[in-house]
Short mmCIF file of C-alpha atoms and ligand atoms in Angstrom, two decimals:
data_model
loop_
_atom_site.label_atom_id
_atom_site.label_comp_id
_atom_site.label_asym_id
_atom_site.label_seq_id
_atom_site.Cartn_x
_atom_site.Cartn_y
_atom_site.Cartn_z
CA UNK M 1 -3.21 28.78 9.91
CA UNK M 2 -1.90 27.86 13.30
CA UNK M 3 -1.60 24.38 12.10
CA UNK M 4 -0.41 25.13 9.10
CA UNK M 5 2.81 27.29 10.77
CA UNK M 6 3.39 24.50 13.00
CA UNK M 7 3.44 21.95 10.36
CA UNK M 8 5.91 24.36 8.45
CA UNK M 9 8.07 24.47 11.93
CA UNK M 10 8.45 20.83 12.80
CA UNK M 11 9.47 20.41 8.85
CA UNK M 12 11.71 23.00 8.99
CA UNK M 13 13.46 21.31 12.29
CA UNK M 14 13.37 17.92 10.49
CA UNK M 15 15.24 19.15 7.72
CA UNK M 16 17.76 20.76 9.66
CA UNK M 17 18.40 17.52 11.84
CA UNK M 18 17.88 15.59 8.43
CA UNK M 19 21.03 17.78 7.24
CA UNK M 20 23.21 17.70 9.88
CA UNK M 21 23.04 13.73 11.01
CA UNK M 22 26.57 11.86 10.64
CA UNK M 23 24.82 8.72 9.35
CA UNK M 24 24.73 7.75 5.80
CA UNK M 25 20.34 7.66 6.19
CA UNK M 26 17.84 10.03 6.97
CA UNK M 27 17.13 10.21 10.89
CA UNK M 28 14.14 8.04 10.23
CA UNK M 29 11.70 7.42 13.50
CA UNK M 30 9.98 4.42 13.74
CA UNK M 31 7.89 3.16 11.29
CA UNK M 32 8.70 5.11 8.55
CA UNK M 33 8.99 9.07 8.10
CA UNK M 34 8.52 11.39 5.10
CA UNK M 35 11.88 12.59 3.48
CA UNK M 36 12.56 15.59 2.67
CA UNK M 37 14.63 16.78 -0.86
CA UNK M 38 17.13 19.96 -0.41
CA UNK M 39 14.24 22.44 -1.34
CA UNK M 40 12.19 21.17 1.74
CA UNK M 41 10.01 19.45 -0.50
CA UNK M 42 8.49 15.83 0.69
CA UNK M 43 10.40 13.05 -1.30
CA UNK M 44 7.50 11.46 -4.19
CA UNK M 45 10.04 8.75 -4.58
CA UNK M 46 7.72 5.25 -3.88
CA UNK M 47 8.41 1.72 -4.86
CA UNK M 48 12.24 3.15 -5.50
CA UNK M 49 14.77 1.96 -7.32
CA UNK M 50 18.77 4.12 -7.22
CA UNK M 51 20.81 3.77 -9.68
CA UNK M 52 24.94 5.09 -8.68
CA UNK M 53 26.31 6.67 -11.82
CA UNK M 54 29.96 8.83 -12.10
CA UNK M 55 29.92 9.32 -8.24
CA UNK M 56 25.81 10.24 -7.73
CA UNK M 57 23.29 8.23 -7.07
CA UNK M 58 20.01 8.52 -8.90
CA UNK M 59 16.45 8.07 -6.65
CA UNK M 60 13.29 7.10 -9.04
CA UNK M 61 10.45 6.35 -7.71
CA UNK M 62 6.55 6.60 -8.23
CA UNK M 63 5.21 9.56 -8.21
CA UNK M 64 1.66 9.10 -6.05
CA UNK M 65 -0.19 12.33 -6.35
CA UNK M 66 -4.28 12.89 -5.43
CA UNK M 67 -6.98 10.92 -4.07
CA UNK M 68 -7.28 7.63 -3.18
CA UNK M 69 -9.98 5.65 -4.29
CA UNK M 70 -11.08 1.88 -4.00
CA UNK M 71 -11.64 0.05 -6.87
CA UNK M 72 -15.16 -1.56 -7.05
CA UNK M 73 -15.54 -5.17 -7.31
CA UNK M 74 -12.37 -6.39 -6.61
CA UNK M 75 -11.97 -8.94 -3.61
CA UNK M 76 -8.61 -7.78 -2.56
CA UNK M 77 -7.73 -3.67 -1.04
CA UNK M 78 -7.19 -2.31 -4.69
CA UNK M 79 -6.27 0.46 -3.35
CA UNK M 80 -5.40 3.44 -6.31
CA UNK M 81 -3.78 6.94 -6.67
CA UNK M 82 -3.44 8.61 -9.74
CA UNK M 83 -0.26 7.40 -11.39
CA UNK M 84 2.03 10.17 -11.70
CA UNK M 85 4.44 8.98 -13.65
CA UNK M 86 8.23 8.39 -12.15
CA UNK M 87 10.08 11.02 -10.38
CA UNK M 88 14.33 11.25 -9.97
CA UNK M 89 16.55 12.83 -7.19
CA UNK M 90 20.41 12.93 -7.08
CA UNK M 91 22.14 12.69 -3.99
CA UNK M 92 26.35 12.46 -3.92
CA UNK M 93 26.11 11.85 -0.25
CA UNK M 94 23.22 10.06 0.23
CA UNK M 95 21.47 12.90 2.84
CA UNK M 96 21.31 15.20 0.75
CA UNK M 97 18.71 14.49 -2.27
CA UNK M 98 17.62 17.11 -5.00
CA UNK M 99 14.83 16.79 -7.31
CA UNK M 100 15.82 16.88 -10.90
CA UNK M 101 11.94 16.67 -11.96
CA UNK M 102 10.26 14.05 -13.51
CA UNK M 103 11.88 11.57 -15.30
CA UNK M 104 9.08 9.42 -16.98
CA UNK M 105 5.89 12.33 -17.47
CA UNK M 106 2.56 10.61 -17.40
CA UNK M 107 -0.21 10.98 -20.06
CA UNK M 108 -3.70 12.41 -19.38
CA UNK M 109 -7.19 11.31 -20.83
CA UNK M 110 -5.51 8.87 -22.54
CA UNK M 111 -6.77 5.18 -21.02
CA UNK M 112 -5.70 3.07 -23.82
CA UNK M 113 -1.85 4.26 -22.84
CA UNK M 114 0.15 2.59 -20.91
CA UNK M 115 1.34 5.68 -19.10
CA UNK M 116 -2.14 7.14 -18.77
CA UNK M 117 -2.93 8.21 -15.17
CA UNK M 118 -5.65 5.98 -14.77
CA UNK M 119 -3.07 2.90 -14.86
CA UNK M 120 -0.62 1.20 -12.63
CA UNK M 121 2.67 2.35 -12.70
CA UNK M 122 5.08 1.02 -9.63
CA UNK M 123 9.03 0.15 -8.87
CA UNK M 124 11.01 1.68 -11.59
CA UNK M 125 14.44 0.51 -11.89
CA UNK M 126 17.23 1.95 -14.13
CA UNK M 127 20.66 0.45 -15.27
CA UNK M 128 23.04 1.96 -17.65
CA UNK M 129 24.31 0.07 -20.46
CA UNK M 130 27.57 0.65 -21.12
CA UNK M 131 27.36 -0.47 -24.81
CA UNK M 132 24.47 1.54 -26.10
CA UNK M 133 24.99 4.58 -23.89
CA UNK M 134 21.41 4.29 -22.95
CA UNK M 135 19.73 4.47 -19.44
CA UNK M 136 17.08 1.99 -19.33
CA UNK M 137 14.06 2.16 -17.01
CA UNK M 138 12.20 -1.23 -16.41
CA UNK M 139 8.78 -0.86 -14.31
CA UNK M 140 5.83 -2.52 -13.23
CA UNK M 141 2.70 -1.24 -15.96
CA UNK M 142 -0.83 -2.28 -14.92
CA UNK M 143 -4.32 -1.68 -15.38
CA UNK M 144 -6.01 -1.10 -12.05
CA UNK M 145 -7.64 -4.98 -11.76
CA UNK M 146 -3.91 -5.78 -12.18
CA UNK M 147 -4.59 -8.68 -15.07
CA UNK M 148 -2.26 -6.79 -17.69
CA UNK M 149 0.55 -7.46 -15.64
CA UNK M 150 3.52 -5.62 -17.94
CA UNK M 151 7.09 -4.80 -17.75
CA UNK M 152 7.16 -1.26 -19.28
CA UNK M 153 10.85 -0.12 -20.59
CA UNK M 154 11.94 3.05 -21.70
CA UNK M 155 15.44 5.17 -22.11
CA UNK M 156 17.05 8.32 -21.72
CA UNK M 157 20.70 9.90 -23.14
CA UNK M 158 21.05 11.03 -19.78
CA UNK M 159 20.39 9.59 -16.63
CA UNK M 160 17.91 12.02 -14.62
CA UNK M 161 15.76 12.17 -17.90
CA UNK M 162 13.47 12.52 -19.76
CA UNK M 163 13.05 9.03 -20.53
CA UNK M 164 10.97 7.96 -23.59
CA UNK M 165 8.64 5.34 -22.83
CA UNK M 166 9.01 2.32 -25.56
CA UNK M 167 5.96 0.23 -24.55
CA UNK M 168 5.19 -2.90 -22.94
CA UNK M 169 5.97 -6.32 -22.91
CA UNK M 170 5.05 -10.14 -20.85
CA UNK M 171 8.68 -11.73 -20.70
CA UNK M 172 8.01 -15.05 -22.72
CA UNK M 173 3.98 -14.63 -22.52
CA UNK M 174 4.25 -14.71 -18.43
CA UNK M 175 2.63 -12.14 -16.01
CA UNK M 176 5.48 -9.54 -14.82
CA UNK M 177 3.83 -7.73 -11.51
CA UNK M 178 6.55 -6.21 -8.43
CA UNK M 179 9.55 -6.43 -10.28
CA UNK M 180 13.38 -5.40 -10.29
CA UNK M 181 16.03 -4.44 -11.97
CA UNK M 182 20.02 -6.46 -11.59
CA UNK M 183 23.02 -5.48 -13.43
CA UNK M 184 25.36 -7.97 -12.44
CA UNK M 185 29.51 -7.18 -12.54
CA UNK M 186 29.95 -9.27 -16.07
CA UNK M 187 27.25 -6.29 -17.64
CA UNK M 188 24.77 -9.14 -17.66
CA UNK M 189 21.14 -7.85 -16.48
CA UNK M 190 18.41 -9.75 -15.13
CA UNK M 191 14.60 -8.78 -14.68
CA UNK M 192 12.87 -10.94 -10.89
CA UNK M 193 9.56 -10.45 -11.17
CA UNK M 194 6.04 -11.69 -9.63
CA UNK M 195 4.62 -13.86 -12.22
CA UNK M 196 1.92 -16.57 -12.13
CA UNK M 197 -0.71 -14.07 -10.84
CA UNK M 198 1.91 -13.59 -7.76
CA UNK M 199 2.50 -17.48 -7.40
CA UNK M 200 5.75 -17.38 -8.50
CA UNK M 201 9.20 -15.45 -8.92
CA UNK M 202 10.57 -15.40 -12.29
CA UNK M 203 14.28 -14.27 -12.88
CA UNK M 204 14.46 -13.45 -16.47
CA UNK M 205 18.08 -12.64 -18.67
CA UNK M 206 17.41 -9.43 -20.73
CA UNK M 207 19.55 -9.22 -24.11
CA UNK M 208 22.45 -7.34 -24.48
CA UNK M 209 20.71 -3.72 -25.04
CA UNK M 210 18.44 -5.01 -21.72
CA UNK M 211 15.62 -3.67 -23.88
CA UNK M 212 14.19 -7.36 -24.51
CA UNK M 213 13.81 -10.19 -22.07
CA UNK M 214 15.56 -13.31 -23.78
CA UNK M 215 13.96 -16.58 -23.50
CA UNK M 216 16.21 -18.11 -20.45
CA UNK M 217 14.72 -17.36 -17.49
CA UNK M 218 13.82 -19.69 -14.33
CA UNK M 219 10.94 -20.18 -11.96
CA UNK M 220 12.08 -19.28 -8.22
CA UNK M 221 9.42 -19.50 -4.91
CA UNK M 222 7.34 -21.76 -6.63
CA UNK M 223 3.85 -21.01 -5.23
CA UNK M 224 5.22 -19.10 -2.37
CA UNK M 225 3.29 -16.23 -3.72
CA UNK M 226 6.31 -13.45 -2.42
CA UNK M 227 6.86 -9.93 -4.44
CA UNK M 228 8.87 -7.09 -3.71
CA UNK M 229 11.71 -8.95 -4.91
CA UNK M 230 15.07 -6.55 -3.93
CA UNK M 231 18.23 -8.06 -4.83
CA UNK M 232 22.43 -7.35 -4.08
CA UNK M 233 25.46 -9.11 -3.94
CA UNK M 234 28.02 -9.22 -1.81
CA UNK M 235 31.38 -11.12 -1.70
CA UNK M 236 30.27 -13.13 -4.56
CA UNK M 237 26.58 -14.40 -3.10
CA UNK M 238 23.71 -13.24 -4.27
CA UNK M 239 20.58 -12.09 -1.74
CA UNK M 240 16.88 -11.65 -2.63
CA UNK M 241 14.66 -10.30 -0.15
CA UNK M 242 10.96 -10.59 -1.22
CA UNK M 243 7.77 -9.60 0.73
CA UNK M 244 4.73 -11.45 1.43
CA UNK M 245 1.68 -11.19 -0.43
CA UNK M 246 -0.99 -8.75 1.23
CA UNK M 247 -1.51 -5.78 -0.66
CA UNK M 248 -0.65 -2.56 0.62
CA UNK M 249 -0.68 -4.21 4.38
CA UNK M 250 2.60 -4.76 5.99
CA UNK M 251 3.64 -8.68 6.11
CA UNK M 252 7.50 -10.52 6.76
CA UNK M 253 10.08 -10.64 4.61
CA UNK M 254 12.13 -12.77 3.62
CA UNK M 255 15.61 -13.65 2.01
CA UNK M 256 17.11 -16.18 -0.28
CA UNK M 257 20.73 -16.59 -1.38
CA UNK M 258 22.01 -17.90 -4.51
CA UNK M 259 25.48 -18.43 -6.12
CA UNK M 260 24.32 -18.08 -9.62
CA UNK M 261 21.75 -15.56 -10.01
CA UNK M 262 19.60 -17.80 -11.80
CA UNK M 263 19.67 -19.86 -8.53
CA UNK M 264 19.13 -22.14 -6.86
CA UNK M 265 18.07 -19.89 -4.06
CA UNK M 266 18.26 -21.06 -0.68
CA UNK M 267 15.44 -19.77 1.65
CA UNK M 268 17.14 -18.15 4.75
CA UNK M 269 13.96 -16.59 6.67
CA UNK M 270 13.40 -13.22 8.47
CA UNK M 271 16.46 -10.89 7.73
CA UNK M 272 14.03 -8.36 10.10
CA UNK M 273 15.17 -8.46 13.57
CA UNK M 274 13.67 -7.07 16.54
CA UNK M 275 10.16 -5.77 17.47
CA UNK M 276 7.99 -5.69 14.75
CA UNK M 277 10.18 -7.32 12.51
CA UNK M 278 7.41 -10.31 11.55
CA UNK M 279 6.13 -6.21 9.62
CA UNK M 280 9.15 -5.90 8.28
CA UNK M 281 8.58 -2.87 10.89
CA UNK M 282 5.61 -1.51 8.74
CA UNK M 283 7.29 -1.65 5.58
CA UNK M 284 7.58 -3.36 2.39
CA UNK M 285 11.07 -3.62 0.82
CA UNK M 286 11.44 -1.79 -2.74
CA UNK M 287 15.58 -1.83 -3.15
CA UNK M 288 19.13 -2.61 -1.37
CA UNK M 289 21.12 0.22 -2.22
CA UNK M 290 24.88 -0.89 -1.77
CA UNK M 291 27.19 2.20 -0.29
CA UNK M 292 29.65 2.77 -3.24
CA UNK M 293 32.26 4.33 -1.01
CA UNK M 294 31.93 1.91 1.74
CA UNK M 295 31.76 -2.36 0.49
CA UNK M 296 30.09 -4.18 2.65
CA UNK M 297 27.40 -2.06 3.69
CA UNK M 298 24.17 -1.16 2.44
CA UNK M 299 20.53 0.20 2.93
CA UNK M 300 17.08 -1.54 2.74
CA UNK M 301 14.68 1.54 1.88
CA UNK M 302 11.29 0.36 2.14
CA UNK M 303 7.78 2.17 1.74
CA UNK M 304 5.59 2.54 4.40
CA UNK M 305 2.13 2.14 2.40
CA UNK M 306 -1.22 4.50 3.73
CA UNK M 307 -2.97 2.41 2.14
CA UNK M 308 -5.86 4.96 2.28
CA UNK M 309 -4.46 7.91 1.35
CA UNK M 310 -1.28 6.98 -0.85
CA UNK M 311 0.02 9.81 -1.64
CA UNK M 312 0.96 10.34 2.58
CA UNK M 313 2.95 7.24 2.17
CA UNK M 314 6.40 7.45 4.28
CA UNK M 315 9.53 5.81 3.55
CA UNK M 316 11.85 3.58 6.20
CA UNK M 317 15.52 3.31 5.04
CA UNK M 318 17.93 0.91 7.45
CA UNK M 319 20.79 0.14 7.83
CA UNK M 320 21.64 -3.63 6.25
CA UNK M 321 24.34 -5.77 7.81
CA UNK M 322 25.66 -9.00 6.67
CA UNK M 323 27.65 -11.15 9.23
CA UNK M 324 28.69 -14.75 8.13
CA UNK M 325 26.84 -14.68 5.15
CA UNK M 326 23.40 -13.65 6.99
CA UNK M 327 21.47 -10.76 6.58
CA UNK M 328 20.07 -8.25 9.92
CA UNK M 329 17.91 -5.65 9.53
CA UNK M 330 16.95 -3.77 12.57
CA UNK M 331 15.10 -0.69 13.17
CA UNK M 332 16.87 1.72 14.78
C1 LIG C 401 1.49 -4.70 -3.39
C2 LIG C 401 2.66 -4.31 -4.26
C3 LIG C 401 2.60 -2.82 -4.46
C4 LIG C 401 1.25 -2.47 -5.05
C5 LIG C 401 0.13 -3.02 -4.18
C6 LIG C 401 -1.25 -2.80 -4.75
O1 LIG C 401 1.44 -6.05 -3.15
O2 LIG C 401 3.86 -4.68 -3.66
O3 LIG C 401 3.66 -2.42 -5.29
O4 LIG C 401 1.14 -3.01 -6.33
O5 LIG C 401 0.30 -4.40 -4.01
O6 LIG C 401 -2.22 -3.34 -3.89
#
């Protein structure tokens, strides 16, 4: 009980200094911290993608709830939760977030579903298309030995939810594993996407209702084996930072920068900086979130994975800079 009061406490003063710092990001320590929502809840926002509608921005993320288990036979750290399907938070200020529930439920007892809780479900992404009125969620949908290797889409009226899940699809027959979302200025969208059993980055057009990939898509990191892929522009260059290949362990990033989304991209190295950064400081990268109300800068929010317990998985958000075209990340 004692422990359980202090617990309570030090929350308590978190989310008080949480609320009153000037910065744009959570007062994150190092290496990652839990966040907390306006009801003093712990933020079950992993693998997140935000989408900025009408002056708010929208947090969706995985929801990892339960125990985690090791999946037998494997000869990598797989590593599983129960998949809880894909929560949402609003924030107008980017401190402040509030849960609006779940946006994409889960299904139960169901193992032939996609959706089921038994399956893989990671880095939702959600654009709004501006012809259909939809929101459309694109997200990583698995089986746990991670040979399915989906993009799963589904849409919503509104953009907290609930979305209805559509199904599944391999863009043009090809393995789809970390993924992202990119609506680009001309309403164009793009899925990236680990492909090639994680060889190889594929950037892949989707069709005008971004419900479909089209066929025109090109092969980026050839055998470089990188996921996480989180892309931005800014000033009219496009920058991809990708991750490393090791599971749930921390590895470096890296960043590429194109002048046609479709590439060629043009390796640039470590945008980490600083002790630890060869960890990307104990993270992975999910998403660059670019500040609406202030051009120029933007946040890399990565997850800080427990690998053995999931669902205590923190979050790291910096502060991104870009000076003379290059990219610094530092922890603070
Ligand atoms: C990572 C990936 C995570 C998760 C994990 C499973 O490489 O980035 O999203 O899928 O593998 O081990």
């Amino acid at each position: 009980m004692k422990h359980f009061l202090l617990i309570t406490l030090l929350i308590a003063i978190k989310s008080l200094a949480f609320a009153n710092t000037n910065n744009l990001i959570a007062d994150t320590p190092a290496h990652g911290s839990v966040l907390l929502d306006t009801d003093g809840q712990p933020i079950n926002a992993h693998g997140p993608g935000v989408m900025y509608h009408q002056g708010v921005y929208y947090l969706f993320g995985e929801i990892k709830n339960g125990k985690t288990w090791l999946v037998p036979g494997q000869n990598w750290e797989d590593y599983r939760v129960p998949a809880g399907g894909i929560s949402c938070y609003s924030s107008t200020d980017l401190k402040h977030w509030k849960y609006r529930g779940i946006a994409l439920k889960p299904v139960v007892n169901d193992p032939g579903n996609d959706l089921d809780t038994g399956r893989v479900i990671e880095r939702p992404k959600v654009i709004y298309n501006e012809h259909t009125k939809k929101f459309v969620m694109w997200m990583h949908i698995d089986k746990n030995d991670y040979n399915y290797s989906r993009g799963g889409v589904a849409i919503s009226d509104s953009p907290a939810g609930p979305y209805q899940y559509l199904g599944s699809i391999k863009p043009n027959d090809q393995m789809l594993r970390d993924m992202t979302l990119y609506k680009d200025d001309d309403g164009k969208a793009y899925l990236i996407y680990s492909s090639e059993d994680n060889n190889t980055m594929h950037v892949c057009l989707l069709n005008d209702d971004y419900l479909k990939p089209t066929t025109t898509y090109v092969r980026i990191f050839e055998n470089q084996r990188r996921e996480s892929p989180a892309v931005f522009k800014n000033k009219g260059k496009y920058y991809l930072i990708t991750s490393g290949c090791s599971g749930w362990s921390p590895n470096a990033a890296s960043y590429a920068v194109a002048d046609n989304i479709m590439g060629p991209w043009i390796e640039q190295g470590n945008p980490c900086k600083g002790p630890y950064a060869e960890m990307t400081f104990f993270s992975q990268g999910a998403f660059v979130l670019p500040v609406i109300s202030k051009p120029g800068k933007f946040i890399f929010m990565g997850d800080v994975w427990n690998k053995t317990d999931l669902e205590k998985s923190a979050y790291l958000w910096l502060p991104l800079s870009i000076s003379n075209g290059e990219i610094e990340i530092k922890e603070r």
